[in-house]
Tab-separated table of C-alpha atoms and ligand atoms in Angstrom:
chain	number	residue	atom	x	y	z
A	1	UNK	CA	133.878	-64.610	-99.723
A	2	UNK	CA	134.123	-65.218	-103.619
A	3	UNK	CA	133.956	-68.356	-105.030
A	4	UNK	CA	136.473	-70.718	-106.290
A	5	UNK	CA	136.572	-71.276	-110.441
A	6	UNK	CA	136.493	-74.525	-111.328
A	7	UNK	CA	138.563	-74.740	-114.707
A	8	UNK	CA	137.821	-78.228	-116.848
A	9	UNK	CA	141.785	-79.663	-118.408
A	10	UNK	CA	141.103	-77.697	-122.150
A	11	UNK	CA	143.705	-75.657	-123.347
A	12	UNK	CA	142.113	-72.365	-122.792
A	13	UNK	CA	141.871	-73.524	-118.923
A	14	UNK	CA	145.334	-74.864	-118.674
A	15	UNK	CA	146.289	-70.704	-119.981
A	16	UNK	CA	144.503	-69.402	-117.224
A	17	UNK	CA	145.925	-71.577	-114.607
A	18	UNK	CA	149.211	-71.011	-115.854
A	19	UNK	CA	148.701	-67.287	-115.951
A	20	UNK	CA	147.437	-67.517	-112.465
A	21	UNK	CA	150.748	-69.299	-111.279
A	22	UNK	CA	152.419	-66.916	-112.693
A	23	UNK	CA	150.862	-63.936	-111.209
A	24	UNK	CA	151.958	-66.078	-107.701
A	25	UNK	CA	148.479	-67.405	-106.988
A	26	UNK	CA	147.526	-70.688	-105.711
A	27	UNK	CA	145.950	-73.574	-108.198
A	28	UNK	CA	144.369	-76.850	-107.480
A	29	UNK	CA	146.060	-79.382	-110.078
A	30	UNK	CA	144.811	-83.153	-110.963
A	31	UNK	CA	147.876	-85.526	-109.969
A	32	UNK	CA	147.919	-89.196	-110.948
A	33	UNK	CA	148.045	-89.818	-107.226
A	34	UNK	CA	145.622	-86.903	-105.301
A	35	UNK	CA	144.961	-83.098	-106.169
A	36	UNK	CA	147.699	-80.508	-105.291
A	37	UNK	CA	147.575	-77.163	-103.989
A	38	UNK	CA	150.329	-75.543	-106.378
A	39	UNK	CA	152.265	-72.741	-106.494
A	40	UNK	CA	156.198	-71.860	-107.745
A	41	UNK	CA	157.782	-73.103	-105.415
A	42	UNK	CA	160.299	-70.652	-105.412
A	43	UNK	CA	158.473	-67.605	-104.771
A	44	UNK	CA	157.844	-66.946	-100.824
A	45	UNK	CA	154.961	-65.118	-101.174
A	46	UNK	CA	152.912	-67.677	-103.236
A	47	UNK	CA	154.298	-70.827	-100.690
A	48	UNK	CA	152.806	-69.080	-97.894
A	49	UNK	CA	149.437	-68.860	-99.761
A	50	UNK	CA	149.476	-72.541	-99.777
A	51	UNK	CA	150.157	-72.794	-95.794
A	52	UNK	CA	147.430	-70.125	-95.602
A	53	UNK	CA	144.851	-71.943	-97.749
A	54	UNK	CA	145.403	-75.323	-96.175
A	55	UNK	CA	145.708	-74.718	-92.553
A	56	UNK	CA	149.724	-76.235	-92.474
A	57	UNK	CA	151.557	-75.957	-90.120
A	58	UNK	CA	154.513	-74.381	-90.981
A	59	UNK	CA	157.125	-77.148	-90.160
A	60	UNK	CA	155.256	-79.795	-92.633
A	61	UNK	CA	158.011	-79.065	-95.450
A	62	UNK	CA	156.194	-78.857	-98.792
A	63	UNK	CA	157.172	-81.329	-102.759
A	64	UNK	CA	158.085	-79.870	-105.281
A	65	UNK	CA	156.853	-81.058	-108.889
A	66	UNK	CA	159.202	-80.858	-111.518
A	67	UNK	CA	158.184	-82.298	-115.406
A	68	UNK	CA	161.635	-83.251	-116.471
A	69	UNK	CA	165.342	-84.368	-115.256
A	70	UNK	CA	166.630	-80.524	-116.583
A	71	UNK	CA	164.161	-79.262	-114.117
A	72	UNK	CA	166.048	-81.103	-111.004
A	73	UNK	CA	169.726	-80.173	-111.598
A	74	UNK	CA	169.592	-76.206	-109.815
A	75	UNK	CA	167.006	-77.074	-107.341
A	76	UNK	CA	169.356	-79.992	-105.168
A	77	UNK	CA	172.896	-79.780	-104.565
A	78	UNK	CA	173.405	-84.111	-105.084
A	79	UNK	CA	171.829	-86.637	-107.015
A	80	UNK	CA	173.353	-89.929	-105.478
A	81	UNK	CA	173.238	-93.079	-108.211
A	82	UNK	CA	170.493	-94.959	-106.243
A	83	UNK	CA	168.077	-91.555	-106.790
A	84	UNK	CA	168.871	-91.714	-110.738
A	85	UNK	CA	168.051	-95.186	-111.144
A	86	UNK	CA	165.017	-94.717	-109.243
A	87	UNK	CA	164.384	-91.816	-111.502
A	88	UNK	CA	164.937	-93.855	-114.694
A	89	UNK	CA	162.307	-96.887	-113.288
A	90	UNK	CA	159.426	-94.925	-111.308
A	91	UNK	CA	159.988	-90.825	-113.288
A	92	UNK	CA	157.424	-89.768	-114.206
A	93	UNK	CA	155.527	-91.571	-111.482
A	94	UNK	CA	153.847	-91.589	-107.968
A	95	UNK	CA	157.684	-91.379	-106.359
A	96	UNK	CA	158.662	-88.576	-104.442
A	97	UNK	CA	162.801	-88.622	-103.259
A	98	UNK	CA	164.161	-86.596	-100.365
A	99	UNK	CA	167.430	-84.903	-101.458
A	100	UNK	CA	169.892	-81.872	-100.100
A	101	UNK	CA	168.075	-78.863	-100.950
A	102	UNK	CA	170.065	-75.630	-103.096
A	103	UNK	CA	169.736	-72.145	-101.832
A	104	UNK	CA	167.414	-71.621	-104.540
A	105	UNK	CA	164.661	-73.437	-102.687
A	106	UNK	CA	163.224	-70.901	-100.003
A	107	UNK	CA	162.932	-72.062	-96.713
A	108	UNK	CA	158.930	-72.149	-96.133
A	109	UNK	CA	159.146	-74.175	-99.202
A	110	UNK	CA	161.345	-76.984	-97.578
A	111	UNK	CA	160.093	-76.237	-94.033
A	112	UNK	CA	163.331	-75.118	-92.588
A	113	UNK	CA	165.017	-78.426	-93.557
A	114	UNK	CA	168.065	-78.733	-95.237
A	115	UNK	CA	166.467	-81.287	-97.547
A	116	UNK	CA	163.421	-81.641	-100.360
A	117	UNK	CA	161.144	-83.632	-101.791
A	118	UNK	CA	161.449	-83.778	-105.387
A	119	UNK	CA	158.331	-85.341	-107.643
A	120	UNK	CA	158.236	-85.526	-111.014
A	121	UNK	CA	154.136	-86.617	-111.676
A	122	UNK	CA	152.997	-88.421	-114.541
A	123	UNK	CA	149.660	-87.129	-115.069
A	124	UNK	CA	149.378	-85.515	-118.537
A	125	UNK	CA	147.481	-82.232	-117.503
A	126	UNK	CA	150.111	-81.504	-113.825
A	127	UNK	CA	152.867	-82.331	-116.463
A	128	UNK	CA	151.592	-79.662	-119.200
A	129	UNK	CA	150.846	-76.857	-116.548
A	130	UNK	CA	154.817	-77.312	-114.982
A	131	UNK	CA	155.847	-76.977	-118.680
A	132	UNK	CA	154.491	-73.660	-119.458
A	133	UNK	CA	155.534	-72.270	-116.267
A	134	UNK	CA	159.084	-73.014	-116.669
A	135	UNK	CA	159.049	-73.019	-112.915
A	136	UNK	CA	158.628	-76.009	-110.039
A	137	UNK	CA	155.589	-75.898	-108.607
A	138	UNK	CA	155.162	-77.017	-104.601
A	139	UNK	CA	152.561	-78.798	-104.099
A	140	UNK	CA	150.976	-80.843	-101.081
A	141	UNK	CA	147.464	-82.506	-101.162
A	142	UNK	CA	144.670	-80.184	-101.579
A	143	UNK	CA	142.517	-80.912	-98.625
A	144	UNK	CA	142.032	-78.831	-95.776
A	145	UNK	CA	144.951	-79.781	-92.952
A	146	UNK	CA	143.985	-83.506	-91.282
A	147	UNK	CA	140.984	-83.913	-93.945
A	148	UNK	CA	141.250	-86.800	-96.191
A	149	UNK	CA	143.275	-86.083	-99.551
A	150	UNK	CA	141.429	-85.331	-102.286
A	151	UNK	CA	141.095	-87.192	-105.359
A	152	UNK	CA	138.431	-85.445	-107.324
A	153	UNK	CA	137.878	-81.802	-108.245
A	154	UNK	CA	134.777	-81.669	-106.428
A	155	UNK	CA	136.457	-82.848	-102.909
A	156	UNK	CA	139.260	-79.648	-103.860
A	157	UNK	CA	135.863	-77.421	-104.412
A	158	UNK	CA	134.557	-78.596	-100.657
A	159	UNK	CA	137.516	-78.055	-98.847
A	160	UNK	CA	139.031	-74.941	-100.884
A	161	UNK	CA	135.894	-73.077	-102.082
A	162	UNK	CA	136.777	-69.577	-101.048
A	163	UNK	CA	140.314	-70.025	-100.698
A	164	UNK	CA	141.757	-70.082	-103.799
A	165	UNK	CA	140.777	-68.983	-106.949
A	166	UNK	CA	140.849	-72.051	-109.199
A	167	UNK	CA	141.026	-75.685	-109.612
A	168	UNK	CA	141.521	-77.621	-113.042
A	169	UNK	CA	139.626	-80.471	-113.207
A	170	UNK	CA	141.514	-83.760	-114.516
A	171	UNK	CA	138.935	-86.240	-113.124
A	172	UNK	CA	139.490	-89.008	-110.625
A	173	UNK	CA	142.723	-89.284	-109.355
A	174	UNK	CA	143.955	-92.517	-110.682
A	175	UNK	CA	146.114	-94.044	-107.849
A	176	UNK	CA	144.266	-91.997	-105.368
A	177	UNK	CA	146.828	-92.052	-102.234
A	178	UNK	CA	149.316	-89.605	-102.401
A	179	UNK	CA	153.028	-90.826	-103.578
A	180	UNK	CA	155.585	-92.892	-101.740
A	181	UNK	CA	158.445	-90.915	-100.079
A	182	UNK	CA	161.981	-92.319	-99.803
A	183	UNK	CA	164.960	-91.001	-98.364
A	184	UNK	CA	169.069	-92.596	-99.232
A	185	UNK	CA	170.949	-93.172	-96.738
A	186	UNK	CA	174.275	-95.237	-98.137
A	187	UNK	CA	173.439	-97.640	-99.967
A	188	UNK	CA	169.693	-97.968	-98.588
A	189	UNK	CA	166.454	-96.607	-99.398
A	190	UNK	CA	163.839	-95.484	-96.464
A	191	UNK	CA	160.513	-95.590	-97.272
A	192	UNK	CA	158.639	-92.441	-95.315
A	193	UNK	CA	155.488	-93.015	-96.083
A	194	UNK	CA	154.362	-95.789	-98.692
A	195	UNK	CA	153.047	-95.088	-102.065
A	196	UNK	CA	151.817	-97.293	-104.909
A	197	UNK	CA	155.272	-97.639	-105.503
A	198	UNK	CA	155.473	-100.596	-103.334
A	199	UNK	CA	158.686	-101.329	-101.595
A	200	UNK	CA	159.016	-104.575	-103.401
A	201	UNK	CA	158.906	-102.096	-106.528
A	202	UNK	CA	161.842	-100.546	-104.796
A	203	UNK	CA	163.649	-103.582	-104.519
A	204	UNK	CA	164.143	-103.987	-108.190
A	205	UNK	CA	166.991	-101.096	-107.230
A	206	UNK	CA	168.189	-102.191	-104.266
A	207	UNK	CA	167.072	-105.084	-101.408
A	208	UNK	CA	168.607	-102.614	-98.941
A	209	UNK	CA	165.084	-101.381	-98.095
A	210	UNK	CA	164.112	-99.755	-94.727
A	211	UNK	CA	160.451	-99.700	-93.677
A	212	UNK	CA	160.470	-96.498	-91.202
A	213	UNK	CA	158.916	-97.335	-88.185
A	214	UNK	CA	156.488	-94.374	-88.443
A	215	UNK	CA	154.861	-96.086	-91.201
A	216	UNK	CA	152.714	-98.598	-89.158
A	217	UNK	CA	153.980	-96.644	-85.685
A	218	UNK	CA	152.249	-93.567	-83.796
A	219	UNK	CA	154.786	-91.037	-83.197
A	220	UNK	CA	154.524	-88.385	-80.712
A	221	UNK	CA	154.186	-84.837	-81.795
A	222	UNK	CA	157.175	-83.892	-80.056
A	223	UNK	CA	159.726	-86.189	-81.651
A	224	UNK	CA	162.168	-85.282	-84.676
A	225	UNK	CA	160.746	-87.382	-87.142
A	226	UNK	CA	162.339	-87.873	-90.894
A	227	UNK	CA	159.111	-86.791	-92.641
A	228	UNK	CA	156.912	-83.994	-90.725
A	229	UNK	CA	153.557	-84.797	-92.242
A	230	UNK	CA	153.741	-88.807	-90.408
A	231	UNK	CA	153.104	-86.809	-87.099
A	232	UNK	CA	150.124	-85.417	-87.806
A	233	UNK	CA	146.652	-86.702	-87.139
A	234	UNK	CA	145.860	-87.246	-91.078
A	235	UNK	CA	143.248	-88.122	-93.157
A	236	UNK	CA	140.376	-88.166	-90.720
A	237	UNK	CA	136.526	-87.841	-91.535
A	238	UNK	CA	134.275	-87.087	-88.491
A	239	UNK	CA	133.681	-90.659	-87.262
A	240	UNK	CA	135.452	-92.865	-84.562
A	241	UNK	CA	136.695	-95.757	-86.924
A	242	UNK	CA	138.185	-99.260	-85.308
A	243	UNK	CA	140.592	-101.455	-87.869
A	244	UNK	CA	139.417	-105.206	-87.063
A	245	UNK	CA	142.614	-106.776	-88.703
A	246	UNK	CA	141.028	-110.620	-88.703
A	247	UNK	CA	139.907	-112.597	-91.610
A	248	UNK	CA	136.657	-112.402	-92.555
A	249	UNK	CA	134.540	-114.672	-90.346
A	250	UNK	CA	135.964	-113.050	-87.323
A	251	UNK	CA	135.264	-109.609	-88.973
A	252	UNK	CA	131.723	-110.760	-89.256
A	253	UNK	CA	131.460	-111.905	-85.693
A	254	UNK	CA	132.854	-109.024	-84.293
A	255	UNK	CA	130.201	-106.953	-86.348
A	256	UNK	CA	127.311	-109.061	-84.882
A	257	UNK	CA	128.558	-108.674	-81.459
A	258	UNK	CA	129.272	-104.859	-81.167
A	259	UNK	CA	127.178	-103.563	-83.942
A	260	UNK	CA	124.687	-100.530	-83.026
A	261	UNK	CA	122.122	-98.925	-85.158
A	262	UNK	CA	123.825	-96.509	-86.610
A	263	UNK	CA	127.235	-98.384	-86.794
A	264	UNK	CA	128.754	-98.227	-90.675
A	265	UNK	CA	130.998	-101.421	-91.942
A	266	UNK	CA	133.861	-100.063	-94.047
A	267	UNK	CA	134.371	-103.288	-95.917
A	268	UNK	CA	136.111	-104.628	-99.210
A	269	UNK	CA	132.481	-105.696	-100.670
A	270	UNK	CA	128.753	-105.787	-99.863
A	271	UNK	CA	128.876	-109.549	-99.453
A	272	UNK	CA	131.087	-109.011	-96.634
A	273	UNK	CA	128.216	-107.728	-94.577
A	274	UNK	CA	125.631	-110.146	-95.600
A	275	UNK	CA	123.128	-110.581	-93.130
A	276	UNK	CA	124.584	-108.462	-90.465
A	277	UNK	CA	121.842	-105.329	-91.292
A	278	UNK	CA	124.291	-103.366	-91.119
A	279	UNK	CA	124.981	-100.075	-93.430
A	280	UNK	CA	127.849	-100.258	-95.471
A	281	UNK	CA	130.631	-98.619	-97.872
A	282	UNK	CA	132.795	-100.860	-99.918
A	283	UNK	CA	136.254	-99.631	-100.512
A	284	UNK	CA	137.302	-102.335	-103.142
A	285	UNK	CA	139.032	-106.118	-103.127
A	286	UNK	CA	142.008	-105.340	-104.594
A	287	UNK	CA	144.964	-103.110	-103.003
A	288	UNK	CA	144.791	-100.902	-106.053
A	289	UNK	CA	141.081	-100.835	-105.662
A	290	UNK	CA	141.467	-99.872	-102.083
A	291	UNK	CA	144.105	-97.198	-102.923
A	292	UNK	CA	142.028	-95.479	-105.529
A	293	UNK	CA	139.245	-95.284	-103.634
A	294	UNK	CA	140.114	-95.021	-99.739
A	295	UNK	CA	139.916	-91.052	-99.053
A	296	UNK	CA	137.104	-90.787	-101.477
A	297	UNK	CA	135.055	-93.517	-99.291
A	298	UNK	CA	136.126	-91.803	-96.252
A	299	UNK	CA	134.821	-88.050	-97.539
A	300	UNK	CA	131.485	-90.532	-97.860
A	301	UNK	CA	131.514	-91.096	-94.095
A	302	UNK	CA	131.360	-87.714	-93.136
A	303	UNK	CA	128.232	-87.174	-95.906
A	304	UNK	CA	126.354	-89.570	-94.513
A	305	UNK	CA	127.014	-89.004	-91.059
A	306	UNK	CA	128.596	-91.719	-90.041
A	307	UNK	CA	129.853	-91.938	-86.183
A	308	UNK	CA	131.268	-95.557	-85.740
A	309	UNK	CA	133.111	-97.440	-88.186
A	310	UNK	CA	134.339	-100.947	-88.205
A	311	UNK	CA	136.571	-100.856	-90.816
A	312	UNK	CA	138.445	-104.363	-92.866
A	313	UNK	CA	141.950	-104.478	-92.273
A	314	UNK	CA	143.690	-104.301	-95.739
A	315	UNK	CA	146.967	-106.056	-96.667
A	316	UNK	CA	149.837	-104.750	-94.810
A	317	UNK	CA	152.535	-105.468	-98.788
A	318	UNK	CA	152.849	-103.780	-101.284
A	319	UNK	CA	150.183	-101.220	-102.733
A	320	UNK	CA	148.002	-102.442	-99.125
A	321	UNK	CA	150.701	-101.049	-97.185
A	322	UNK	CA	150.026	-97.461	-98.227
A	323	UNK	CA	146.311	-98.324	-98.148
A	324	UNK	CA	146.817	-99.773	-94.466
A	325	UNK	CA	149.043	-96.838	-93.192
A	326	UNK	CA	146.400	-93.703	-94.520
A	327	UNK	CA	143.774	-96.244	-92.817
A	328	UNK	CA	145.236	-96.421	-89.802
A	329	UNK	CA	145.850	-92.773	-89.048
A	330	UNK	CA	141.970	-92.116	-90.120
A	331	UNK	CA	141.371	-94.771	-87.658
A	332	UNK	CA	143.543	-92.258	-84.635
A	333	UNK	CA	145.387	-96.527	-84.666
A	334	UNK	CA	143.079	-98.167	-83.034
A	335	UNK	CA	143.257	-101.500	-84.619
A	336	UNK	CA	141.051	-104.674	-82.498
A	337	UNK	CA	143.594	-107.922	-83.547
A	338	UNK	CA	141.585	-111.191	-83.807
A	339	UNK	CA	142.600	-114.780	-84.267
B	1	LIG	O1	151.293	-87.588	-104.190
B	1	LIG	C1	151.728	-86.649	-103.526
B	1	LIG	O2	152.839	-86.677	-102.977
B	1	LIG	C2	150.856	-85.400	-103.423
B	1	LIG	C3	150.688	-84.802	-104.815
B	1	LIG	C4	149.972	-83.476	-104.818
B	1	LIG	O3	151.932	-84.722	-105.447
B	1	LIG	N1	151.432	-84.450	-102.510
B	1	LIG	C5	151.438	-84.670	-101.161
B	1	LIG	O4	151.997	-83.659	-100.423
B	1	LIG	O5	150.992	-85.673	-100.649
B	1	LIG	P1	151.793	-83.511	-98.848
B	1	LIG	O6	152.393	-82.200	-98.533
B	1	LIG	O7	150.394	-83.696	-98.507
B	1	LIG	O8	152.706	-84.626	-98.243
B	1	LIG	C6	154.102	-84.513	-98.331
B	1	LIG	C7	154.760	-85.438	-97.349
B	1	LIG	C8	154.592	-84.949	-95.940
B	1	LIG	O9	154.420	-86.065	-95.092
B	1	LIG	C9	155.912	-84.240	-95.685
B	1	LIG	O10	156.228	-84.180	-94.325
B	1	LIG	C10	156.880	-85.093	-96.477
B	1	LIG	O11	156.157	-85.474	-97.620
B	1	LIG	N2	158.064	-84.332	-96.887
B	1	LIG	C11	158.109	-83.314	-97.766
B	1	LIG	N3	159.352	-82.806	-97.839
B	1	LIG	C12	160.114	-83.530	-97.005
B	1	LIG	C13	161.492	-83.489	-96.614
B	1	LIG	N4	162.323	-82.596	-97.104
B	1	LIG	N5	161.922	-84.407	-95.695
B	1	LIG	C14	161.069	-85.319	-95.198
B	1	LIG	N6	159.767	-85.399	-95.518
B	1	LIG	C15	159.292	-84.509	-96.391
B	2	LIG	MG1	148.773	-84.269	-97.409
């Protein structure tokens, strides 16, 4: 076992991760949105590190970042006109588009699909390390497979220590869930899993929006699904969490009634437990609040060994949507509806 280097976002650093990249190794890289496990994305060998490292299985096609619209052109064989104006409004951004993939992309990259997800980040130090490789790098979210994403160097470090030889550190994550995914299809846009890139963002391109149903919908492991990674059992920490999707009186009722000793409330603010004596982690009152600091709040159930959660049902538009749909597959779905 050796241990992982964790690099700070200096120059110096960004050398040494580059170098490493180079060489075909595997780097943990700061996004705007979570931490990536990156590697060039068109060299075999180095993708498969990333499976390796993470634990994915090999089906759960990989995006690949790309720091500027040259970058694109040899790695899909169409842009259609809805993608470039979605390019020109949400580039560089937490927006990742599904296109036809070139030959140039290897398969383990893309997952065996004909297709891949292009993302073109906006955080400065992800952006600077793509430069100098002259190379896409594939990335997915640097947490072990169905731990919650990581949006600090230090939850990279816990999951990855051993596995890889560095991470850069760029701080906390600023959106902190990972980016939306779209697919075209005519003249629509599909939204594969939801991003703070809400899809009333999206509708500033089009109002032909489609909300897959495997956003807010269980699907079976069995079925052909448009984006691999929604059938996985995602994000989870080590306790049994129930959504209560009621408004707040309810939420407090419900608490009173079922609560046990060691029961945790995941709610928006301390005040929402008041008097209940119950523990509690607040995850914010805004839907950007909530975004940012979801997965790191649910890393903090596992440290404090939490085993039954009662968690606040966020808001089900815009930036809440993405909060609501990581939420709900922490939560295995169980949601308890309330008047
Ligand atoms: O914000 C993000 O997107 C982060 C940062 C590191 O950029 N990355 C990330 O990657 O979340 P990952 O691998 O954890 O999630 C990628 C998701 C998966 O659900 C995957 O199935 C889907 O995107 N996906 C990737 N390529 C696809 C494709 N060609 N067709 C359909 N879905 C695809
Ligand atoms: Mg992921």
């Amino acid at each position: 076992m050796f241990d992982t280097k964790m690099l700070s976002s200096d120059e110096g650093s960004i050398i040494e991760a580059v170098r490493l990249l180079k060489n075909g190794e595997v780097v943990g890289i700061p996004t705007e949105t979570v931490y990536g496990l990156g590697a060039n994305a068109l060299d075999e060998s180095a993708v498969r590190k990333i499976f390796k490292a993470k634990g994915r299985p090999a089906d759960n096609p990989l995006i690949v970042h790309i720091c500027d619209m040259e970058m694109i052109k040899p790695l899909v064989t169409h842009i259609p006109e809805l993608a470039y104006r979605c390019a020109e409004n949400f580039w560089a951004g937490p927006l990742t588009m599904i296109l036809p993939k070139a030959d140039i992309i290897p398969d383990v990259t893309s997952g065996g699909l004909d297709t891949v997800g292009i993302r073109m980040p906006s955080h400065k130090t992800a952006k600077e390390v793509i430069k100098k490789c002259g190379f896409p790098i594939a990335a997915p979210s640097a947490n072990l497979s169905g731990s919650p994403s990581p949006t600090t160097a230090e939850h990279v470090l816990n999951d990855m220590n051993g596995r890889i030889p560095a991470i850069i550190n760029g701080g906390f994550s600023a959106v902190g869930v990972e980016s939306t995914v779209i697919s075209f299809e005519n003249d629509a846009i599909r939204i594969l899993r939801p991003g703070f890139i809400s899809a009333e963002d999206l509708s500033e391109i089009t109002q032909n929006i489609i909300i897959d149903k495997g956003v807010v919908e269980k699907v079976s492991n069995r079925s052909v699904v448009r984006s691999p990674g929604m059938k996985y059992k995602h994000y989870a920490p080590k306790a049994d969490i129930t959504i209560i999707d009621s408004s707040l009186e309810a939420f407090k009722a419900y608490i009173a009634k079922h609560k046990t000793q060691d029961c945790v409330c995941m709610a928006f603010d301390e005040s929402d437990c008041d008097g209940l004596g119950v523990k509690t982690v607040c995850y914010g009152n805004t839907d950007e609040q909530q975004a940012h600091l979801l997965f790191d709040k649910l890393r903090e159930l596992d440290v404090i060994g939490a085993k039954k959660v009662y968690a606040r049902c966020p808001n089900k538009k815009g930036v809440g949507l993405a909060v609501y749909n990581r939420l709900l597959r922490a939560a295995a779905f169980q949601v308890v509806t309330l008047e």
